[in-house]
PDB file of C-alpha atoms in Angstrom:
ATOM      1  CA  UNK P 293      53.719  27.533  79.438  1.00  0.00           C
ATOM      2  CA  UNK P 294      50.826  27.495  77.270  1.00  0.00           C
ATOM      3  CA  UNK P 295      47.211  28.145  78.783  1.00  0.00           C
ATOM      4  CA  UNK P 296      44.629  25.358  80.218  1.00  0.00           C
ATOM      5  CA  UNK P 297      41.409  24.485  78.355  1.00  0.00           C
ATOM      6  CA  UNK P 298      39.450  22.294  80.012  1.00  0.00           C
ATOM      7  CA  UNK P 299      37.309  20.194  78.060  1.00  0.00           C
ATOM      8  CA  UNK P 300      33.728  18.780  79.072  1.00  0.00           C
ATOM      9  CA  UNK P 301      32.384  15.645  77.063  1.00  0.00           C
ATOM     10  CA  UNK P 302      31.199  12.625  77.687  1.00  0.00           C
ATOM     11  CA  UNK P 303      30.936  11.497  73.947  1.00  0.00           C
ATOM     12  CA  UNK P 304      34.655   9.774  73.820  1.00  0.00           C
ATOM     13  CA  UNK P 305      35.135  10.677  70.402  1.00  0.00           C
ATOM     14  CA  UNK P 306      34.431  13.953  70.689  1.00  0.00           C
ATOM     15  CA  UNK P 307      36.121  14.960  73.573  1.00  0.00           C
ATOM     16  CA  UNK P 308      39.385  13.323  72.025  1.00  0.00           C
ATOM     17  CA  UNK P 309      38.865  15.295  68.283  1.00  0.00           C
ATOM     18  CA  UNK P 310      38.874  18.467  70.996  1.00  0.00           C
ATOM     19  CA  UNK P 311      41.648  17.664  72.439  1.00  0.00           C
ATOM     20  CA  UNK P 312      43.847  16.637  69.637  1.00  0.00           C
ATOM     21  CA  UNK P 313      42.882  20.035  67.399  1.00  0.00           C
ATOM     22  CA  UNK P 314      43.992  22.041  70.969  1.00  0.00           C
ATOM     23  CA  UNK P 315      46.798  20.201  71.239  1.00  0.00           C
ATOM     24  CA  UNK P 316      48.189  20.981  68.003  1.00  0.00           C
ATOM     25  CA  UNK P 317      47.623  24.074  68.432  1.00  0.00           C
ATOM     26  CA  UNK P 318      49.871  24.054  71.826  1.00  0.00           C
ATOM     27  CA  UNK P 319      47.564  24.444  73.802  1.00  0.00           C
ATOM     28  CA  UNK P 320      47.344  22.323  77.500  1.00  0.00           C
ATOM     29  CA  UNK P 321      44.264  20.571  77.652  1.00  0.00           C
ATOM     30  CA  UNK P 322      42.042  18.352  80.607  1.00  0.00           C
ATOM     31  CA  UNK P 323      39.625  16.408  79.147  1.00  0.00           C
ATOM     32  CA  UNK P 324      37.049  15.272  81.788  1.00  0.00           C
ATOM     33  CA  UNK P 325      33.729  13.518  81.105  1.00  0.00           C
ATOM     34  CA  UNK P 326      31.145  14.043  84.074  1.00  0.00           C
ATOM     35  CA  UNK P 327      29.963  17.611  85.756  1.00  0.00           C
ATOM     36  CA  UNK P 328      31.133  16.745  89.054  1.00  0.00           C
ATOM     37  CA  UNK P 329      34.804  15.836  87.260  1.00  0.00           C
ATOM     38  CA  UNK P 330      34.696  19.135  85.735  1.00  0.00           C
ATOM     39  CA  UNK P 331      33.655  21.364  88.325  1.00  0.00           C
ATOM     40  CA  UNK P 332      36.727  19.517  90.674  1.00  0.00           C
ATOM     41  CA  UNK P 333      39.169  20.424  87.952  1.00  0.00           C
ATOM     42  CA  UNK P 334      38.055  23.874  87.543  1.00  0.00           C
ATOM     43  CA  UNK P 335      38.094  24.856  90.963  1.00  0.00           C
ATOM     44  CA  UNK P 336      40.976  23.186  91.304  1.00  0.00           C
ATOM     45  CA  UNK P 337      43.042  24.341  88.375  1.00  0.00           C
ATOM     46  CA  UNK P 338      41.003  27.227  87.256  1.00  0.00           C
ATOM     47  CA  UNK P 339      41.234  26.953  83.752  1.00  0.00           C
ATOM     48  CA  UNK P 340      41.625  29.807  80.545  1.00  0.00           C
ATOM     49  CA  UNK P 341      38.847  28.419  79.095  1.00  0.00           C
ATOM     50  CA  UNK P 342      36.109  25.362  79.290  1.00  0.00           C
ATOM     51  CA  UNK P 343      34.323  23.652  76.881  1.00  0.00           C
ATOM     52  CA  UNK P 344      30.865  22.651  78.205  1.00  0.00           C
ATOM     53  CA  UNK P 345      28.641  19.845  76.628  1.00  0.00           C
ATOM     54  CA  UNK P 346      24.868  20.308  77.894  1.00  0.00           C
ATOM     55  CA  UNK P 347      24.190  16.798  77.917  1.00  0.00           C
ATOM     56  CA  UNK P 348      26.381  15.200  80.620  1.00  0.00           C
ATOM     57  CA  UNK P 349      25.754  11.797  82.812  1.00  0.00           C
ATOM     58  CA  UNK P 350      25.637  13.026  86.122  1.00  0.00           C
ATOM     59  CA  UNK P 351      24.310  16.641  85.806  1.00  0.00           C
ATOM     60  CA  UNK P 352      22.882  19.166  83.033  1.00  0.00           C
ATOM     61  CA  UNK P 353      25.822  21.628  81.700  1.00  0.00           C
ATOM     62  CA  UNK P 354      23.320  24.362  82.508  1.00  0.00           C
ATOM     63  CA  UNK P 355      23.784  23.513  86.015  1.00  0.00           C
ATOM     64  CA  UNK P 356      27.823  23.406  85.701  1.00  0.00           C
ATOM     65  CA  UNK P 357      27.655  26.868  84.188  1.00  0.00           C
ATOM     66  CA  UNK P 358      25.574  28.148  87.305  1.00  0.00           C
ATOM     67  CA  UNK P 359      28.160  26.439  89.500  1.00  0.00           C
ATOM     68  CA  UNK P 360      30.603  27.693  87.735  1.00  0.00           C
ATOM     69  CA  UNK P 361      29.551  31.579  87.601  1.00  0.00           C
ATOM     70  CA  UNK P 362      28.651  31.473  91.364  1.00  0.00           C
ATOM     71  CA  UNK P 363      32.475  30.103  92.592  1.00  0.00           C
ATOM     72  CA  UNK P 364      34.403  33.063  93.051  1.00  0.00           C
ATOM     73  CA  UNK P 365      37.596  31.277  91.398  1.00  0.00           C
ATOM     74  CA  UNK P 366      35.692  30.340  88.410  1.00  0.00           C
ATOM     75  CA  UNK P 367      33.119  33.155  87.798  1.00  0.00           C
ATOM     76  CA  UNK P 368      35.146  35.286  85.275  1.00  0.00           C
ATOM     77  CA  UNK P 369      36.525  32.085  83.373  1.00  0.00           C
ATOM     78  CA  UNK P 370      35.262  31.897  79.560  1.00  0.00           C
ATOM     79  CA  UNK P 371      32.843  29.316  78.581  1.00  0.00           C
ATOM     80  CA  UNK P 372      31.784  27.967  75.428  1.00  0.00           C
ATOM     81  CA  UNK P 373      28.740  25.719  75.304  1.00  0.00           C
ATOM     82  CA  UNK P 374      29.852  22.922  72.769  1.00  0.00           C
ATOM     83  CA  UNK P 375      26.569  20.933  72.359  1.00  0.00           C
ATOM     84  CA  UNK P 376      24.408  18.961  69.907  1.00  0.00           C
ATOM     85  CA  UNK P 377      21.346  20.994  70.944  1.00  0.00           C
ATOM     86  CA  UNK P 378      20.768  23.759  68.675  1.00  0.00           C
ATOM     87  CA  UNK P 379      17.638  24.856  69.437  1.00  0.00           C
ATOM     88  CA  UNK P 380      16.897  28.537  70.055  1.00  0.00           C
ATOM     89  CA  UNK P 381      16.103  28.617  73.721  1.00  0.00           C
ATOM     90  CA  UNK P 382      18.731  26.478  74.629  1.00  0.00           C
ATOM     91  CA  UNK P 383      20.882  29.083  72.754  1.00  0.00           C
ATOM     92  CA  UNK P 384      19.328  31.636  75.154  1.00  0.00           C
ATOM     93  CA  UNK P 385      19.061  30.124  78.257  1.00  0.00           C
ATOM     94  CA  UNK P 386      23.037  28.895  78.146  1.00  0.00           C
ATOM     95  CA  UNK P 387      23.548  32.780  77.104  1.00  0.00           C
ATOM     96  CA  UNK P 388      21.283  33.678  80.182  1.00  0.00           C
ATOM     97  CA  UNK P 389      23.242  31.626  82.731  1.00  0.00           C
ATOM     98  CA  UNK P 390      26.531  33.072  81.151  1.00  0.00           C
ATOM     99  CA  UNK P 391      27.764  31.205  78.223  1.00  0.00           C
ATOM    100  CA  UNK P 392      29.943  33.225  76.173  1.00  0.00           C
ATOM    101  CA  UNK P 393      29.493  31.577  72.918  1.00  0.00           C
ATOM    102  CA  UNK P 394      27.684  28.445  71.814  1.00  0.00           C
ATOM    103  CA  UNK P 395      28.915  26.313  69.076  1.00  0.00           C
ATOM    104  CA  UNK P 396      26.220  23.687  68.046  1.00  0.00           C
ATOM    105  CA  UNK P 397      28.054  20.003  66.994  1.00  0.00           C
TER     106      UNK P 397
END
């Protein structure tokens, strides 16, 4: 049994490159494209590790990431902020809430 990424996106595209490259690599992968989606999955099926877009429909990824780190379940599960905004301070603040790495697209 291979371990659970979850993916956040709601760029199509991107979320399926993700999932492919993970995939291949044997990994098993849920690809979700809205906050609420991912924090339902997460909870549900705690992940080893999510991918987190900032920009999402429904809610900021900073919020997810607060969500996430305050659930019990979830608090200790890896994040990585995957996110077209490279900006310093949104570097730091996805740090701050708990990020553990942030990979700019």
């Amino acid at each position: 049994m291979s371990e659970l990424i979850l993916i956040v996106d709601d760029e199509p595209d991107i979320a399926a490159a993700l999932d492919y490259a993970f995939k291949r690599e044997s990994f098993e992968t849920r690809v979700v494209h809205t906050a609420a989606d991912a924090l339902a999955t997460a909870i549900a099926e705690p992940p080893a590790l999510v991918l987190l877009d900032l920009m999402l429909p429904d809610m900021p990824g900073t919020e997810v990431i607060r969500r996430l780190r305050s659930e019990p379940t979830t608090a200790q599960i890896p994040v990585v902020m995957v996110t077209a905004r490279g900006d310093e301070i949104d570097r730091v603040v996805g740090f701050e809430l708990g990020a553990d790495d942030y990979v700019v697209k």
